[in-house]
mmCIF file of C-alpha atoms in Angstrom:
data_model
loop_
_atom_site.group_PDB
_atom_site.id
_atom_site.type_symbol
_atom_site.label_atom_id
_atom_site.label_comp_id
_atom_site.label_asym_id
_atom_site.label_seq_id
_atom_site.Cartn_x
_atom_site.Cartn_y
_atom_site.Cartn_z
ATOM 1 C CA UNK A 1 145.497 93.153 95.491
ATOM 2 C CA UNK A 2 142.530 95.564 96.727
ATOM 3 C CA UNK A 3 142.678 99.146 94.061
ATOM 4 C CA UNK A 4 143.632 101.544 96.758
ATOM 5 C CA UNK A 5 140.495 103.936 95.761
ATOM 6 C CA UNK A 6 142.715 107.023 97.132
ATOM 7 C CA UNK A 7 145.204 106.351 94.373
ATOM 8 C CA UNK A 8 142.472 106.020 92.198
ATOM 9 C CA UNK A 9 141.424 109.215 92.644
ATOM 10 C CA UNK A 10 143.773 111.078 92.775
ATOM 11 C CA UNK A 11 145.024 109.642 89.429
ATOM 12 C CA UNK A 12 142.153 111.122 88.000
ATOM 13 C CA UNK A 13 142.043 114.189 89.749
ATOM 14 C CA UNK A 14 139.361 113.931 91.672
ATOM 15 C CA UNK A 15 138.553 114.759 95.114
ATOM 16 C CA UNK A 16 138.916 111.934 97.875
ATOM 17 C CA UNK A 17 137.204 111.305 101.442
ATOM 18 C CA UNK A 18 137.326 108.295 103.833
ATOM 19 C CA UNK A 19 135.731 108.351 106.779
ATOM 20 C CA UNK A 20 136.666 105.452 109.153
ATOM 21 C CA UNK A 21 133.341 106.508 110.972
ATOM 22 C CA UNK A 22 129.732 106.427 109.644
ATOM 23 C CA UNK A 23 128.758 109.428 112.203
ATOM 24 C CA UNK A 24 131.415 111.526 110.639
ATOM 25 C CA UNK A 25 130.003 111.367 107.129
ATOM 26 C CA UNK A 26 126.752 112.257 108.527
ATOM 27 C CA UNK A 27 127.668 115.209 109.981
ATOM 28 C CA UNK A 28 129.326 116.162 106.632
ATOM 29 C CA UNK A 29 127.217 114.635 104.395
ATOM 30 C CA UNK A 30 124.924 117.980 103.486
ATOM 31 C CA UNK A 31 128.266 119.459 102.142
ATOM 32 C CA UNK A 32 128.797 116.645 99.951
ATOM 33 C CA UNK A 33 125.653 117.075 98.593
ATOM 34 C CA UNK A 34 125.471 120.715 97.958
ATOM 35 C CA UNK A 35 129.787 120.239 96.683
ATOM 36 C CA UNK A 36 129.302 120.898 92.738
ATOM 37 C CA UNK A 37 132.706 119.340 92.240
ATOM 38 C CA UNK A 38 133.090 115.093 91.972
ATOM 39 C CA UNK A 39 134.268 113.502 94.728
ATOM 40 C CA UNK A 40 134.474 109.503 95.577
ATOM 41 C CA UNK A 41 133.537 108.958 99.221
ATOM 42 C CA UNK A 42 134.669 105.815 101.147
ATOM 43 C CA UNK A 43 133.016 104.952 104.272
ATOM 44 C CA UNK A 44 133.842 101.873 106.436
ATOM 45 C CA UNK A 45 131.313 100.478 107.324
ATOM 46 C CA UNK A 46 130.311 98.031 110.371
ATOM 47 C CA UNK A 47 129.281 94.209 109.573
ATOM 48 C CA UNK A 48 126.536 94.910 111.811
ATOM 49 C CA UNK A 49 125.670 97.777 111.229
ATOM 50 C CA UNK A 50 121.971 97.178 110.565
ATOM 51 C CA UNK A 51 120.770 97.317 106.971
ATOM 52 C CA UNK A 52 117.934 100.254 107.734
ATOM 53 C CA UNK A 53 120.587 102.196 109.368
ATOM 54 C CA UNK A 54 122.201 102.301 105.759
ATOM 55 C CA UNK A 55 118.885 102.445 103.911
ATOM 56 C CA UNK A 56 117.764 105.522 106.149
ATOM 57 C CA UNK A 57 120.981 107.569 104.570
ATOM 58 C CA UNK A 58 120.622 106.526 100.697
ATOM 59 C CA UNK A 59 116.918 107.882 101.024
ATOM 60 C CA UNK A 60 118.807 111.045 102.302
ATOM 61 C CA UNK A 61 121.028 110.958 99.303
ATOM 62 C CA UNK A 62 118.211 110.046 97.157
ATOM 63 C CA UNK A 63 116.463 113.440 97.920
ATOM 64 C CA UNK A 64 119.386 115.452 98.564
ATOM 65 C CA UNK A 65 122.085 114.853 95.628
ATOM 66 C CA UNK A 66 122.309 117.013 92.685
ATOM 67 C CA UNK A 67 123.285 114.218 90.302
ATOM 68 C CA UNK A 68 120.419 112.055 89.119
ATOM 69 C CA UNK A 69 122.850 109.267 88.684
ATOM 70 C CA UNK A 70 123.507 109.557 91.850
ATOM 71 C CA UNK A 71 120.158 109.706 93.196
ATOM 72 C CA UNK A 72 119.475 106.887 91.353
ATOM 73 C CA UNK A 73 122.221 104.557 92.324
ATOM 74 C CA UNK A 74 120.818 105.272 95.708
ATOM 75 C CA UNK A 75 117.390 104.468 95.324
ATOM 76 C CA UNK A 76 118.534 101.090 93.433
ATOM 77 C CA UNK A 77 119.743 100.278 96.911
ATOM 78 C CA UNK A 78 116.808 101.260 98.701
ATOM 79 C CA UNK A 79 113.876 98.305 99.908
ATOM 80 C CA UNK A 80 112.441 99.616 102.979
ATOM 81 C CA UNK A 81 108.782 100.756 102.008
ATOM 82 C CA UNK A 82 108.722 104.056 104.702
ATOM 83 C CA UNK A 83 112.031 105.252 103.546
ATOM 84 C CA UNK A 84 111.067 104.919 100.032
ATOM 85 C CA UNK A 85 107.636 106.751 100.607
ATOM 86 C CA UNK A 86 109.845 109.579 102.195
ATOM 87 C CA UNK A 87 111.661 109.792 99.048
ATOM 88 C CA UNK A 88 108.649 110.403 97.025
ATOM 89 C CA UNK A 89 107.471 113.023 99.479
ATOM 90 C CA UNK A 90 110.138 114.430 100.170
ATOM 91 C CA UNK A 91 111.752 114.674 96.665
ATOM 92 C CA UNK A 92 111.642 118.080 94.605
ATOM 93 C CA UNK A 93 113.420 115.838 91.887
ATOM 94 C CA UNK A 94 110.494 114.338 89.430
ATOM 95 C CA UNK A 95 112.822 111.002 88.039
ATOM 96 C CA UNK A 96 113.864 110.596 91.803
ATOM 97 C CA UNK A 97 110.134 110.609 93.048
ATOM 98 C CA UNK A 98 109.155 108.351 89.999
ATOM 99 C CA UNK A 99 111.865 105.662 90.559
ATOM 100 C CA UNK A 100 110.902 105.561 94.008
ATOM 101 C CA UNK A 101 106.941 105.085 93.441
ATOM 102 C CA UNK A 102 107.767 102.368 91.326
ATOM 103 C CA UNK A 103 109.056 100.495 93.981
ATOM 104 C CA UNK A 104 106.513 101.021 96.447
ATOM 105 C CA UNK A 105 103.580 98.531 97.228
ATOM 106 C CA UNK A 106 100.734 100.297 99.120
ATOM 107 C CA UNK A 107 98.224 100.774 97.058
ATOM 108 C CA UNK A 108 96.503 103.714 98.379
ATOM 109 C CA UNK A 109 99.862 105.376 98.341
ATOM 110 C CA UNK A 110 99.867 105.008 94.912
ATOM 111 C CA UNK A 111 96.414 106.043 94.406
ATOM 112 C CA UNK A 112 97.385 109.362 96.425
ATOM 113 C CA UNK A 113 100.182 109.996 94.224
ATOM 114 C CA UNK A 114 98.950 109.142 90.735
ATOM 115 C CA UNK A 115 96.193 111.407 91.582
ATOM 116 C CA UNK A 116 98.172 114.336 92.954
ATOM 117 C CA UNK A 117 101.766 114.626 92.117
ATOM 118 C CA UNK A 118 102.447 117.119 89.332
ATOM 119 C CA UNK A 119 104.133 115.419 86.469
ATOM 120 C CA UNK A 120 101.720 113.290 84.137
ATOM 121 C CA UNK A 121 104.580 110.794 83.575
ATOM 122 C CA UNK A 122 104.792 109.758 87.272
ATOM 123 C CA UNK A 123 100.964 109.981 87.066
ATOM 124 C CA UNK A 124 100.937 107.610 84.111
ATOM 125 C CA UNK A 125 103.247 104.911 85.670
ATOM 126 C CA UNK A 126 101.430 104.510 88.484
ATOM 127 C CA UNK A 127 97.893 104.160 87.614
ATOM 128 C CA UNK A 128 99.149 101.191 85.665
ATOM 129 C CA UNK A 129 100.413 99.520 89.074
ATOM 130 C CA UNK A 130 96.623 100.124 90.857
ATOM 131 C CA UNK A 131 94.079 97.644 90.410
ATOM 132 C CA UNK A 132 92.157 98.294 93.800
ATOM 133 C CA UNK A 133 88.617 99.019 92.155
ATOM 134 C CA UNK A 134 87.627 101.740 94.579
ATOM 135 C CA UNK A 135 91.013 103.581 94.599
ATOM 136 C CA UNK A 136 90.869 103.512 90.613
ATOM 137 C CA UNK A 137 86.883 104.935 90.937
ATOM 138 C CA UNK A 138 88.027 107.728 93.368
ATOM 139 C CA UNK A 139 90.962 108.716 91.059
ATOM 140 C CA UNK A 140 88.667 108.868 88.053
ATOM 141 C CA UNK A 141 86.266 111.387 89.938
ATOM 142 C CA UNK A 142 88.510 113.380 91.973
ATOM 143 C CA UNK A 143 91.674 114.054 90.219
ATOM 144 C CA UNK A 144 92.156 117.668 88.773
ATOM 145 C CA UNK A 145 94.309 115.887 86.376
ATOM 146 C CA UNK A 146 92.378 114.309 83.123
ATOM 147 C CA UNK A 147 95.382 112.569 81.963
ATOM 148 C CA UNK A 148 95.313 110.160 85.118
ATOM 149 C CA UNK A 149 91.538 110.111 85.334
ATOM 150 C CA UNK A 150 91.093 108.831 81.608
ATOM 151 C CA UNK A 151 93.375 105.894 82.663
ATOM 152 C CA UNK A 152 91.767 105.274 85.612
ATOM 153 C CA UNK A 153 88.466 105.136 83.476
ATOM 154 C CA UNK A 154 89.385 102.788 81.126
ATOM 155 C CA UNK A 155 90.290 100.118 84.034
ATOM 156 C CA UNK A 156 86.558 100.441 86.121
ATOM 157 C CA UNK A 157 83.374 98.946 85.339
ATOM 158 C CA UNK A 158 80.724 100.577 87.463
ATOM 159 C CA UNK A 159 78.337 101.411 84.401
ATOM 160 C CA UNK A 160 76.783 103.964 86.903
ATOM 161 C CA UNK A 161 79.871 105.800 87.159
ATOM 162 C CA UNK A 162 80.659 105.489 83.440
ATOM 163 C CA UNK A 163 77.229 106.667 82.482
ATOM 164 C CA UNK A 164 77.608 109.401 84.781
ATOM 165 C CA UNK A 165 81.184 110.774 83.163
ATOM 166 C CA UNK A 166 79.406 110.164 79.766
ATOM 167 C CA UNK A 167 76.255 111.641 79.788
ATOM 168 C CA UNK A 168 77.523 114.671 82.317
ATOM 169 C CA UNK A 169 81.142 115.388 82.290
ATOM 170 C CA UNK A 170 82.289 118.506 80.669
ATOM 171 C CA UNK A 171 85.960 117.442 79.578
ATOM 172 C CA UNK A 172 85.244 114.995 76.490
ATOM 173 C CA UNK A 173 88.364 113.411 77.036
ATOM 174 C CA UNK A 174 86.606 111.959 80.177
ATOM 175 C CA UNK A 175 83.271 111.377 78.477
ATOM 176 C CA UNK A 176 85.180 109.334 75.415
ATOM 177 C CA UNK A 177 86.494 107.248 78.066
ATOM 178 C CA UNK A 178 83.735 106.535 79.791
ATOM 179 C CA UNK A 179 81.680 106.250 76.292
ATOM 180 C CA UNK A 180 84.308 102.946 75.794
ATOM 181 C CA UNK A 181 82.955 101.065 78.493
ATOM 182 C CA UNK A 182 79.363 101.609 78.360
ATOM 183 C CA UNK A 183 77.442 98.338 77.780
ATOM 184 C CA UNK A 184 74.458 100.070 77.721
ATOM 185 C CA UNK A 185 72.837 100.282 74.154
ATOM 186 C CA UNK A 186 69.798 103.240 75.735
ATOM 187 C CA UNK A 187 72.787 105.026 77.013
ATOM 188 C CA UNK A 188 74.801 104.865 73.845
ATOM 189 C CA UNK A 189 72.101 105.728 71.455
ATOM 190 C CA UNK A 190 71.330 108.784 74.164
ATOM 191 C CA UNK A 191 75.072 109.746 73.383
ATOM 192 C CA UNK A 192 74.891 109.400 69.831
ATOM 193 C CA UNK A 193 72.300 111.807 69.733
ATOM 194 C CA UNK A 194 72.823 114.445 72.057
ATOM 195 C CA UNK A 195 76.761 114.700 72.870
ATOM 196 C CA UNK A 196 78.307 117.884 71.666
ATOM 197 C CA UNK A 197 81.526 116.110 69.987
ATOM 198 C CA UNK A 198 81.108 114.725 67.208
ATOM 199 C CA UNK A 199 83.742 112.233 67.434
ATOM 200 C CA UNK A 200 82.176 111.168 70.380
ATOM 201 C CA UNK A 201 78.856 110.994 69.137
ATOM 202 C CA UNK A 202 80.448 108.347 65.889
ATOM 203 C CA UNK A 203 81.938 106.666 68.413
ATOM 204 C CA UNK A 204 78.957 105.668 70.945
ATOM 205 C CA UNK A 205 76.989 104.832 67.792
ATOM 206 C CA UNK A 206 79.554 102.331 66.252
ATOM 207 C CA UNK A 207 79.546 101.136 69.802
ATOM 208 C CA UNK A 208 75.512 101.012 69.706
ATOM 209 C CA UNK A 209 75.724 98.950 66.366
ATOM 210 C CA UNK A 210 78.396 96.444 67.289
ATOM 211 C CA UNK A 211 76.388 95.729 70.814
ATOM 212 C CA UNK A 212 73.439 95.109 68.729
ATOM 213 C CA UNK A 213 74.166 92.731 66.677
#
């Protein structure tokens, strides 16, 4: 036999809502959201009721709930690419934006959002998931974020662009990155020389030797 999920709950105590109508939950759902007590929700829901028309409210709970479990088990659910993108944007909840991302294909949203969004962890996941060469070389010059931009860094090539963050840039976390990839031994032996860090300037010429053997 089915549990009956009212009995359920109220074994336990816990609040209990069925709505026999998916329009009726919607016009309550904001409520449940903001409630700060638990409360298992039923909803009956039609066999053809189409599958965005679900996905379009668990990217509502997925922004709105307080619970990050909850948010969670939402996004889980979630495939549509647009609703998911809404999440991230329209999240104020950093693990809810993050599990999102993850699950998102475009690359140049990615790009926009490993180069923006305010948490270095989300930052840090994504890069990982961009291998677009030009979208990695635009996040390397023009994120205010150095975390993101050293990753970005160590996954380009142009040795103009790396010669440029070595020889020029004023954060030497962005110059030792760059300073990796150089294949240039005039470059690196300029580096050696003349960088202000001396870590830096070890580095380049251990780099110098090795490419000269």
């Amino acid at each position: 036999p089915f549990t009956r999920i009212d009995k359920l709950a109220d074994a336990f105590g816990i609040k209990y809502r069925r709505y026999e109508k998916i329009e009726d939950f919607d016009s309550e759902m904001d409520d449940i959201l903001n409630s700060s007590e638990p409360e298992i929700i039923e909803i009956k829901v039609d066999e053809d009721m189409e599958k965005i028309e679900i996905e379009e409210r668990l990217g509502k709970i997925a922004i709105l709930a307080k619970e990050n479990e909850i948010r969670e088990l939402a996004i889980r659910e979630i495939n549509n690419q647009d609703i998911l993108i809404n999440v991230v944007e329209e999240s104020k909840y950093a693990n809810s934006r993050k599990n999102a991302s993850l699950k998102i294909d475009s690359q140049q949203f990615l790009a926009k959002i490993a180069k923006t969004d305010t948490e270095s962890d989300i930052r840090l996941n994504l890069i990982k998931k961009i291998n677009d060469t030009e979208l990695l070389e635009d996040i390397s010059q023009n994120s205010e974020y150095s975390d993101v931009r050293v990753e970005a860094i160590a996954k380009i090539s142009n040795q103009n662009l790396l010669t440029d963050f070595a020889l020029n840039n004023p954060d030497s976390k962005i110059r030792e990155a760059a300073t990796k990839k150089i294949i240039s031994t005039k470059v690196l032996e300029e580096i050696s020389i003349n960088d202000s860090d001396e870590y830096i300037r070890k580095m380049a010429q251990n780099r110098y030797n090795m490419l000269k053997r």
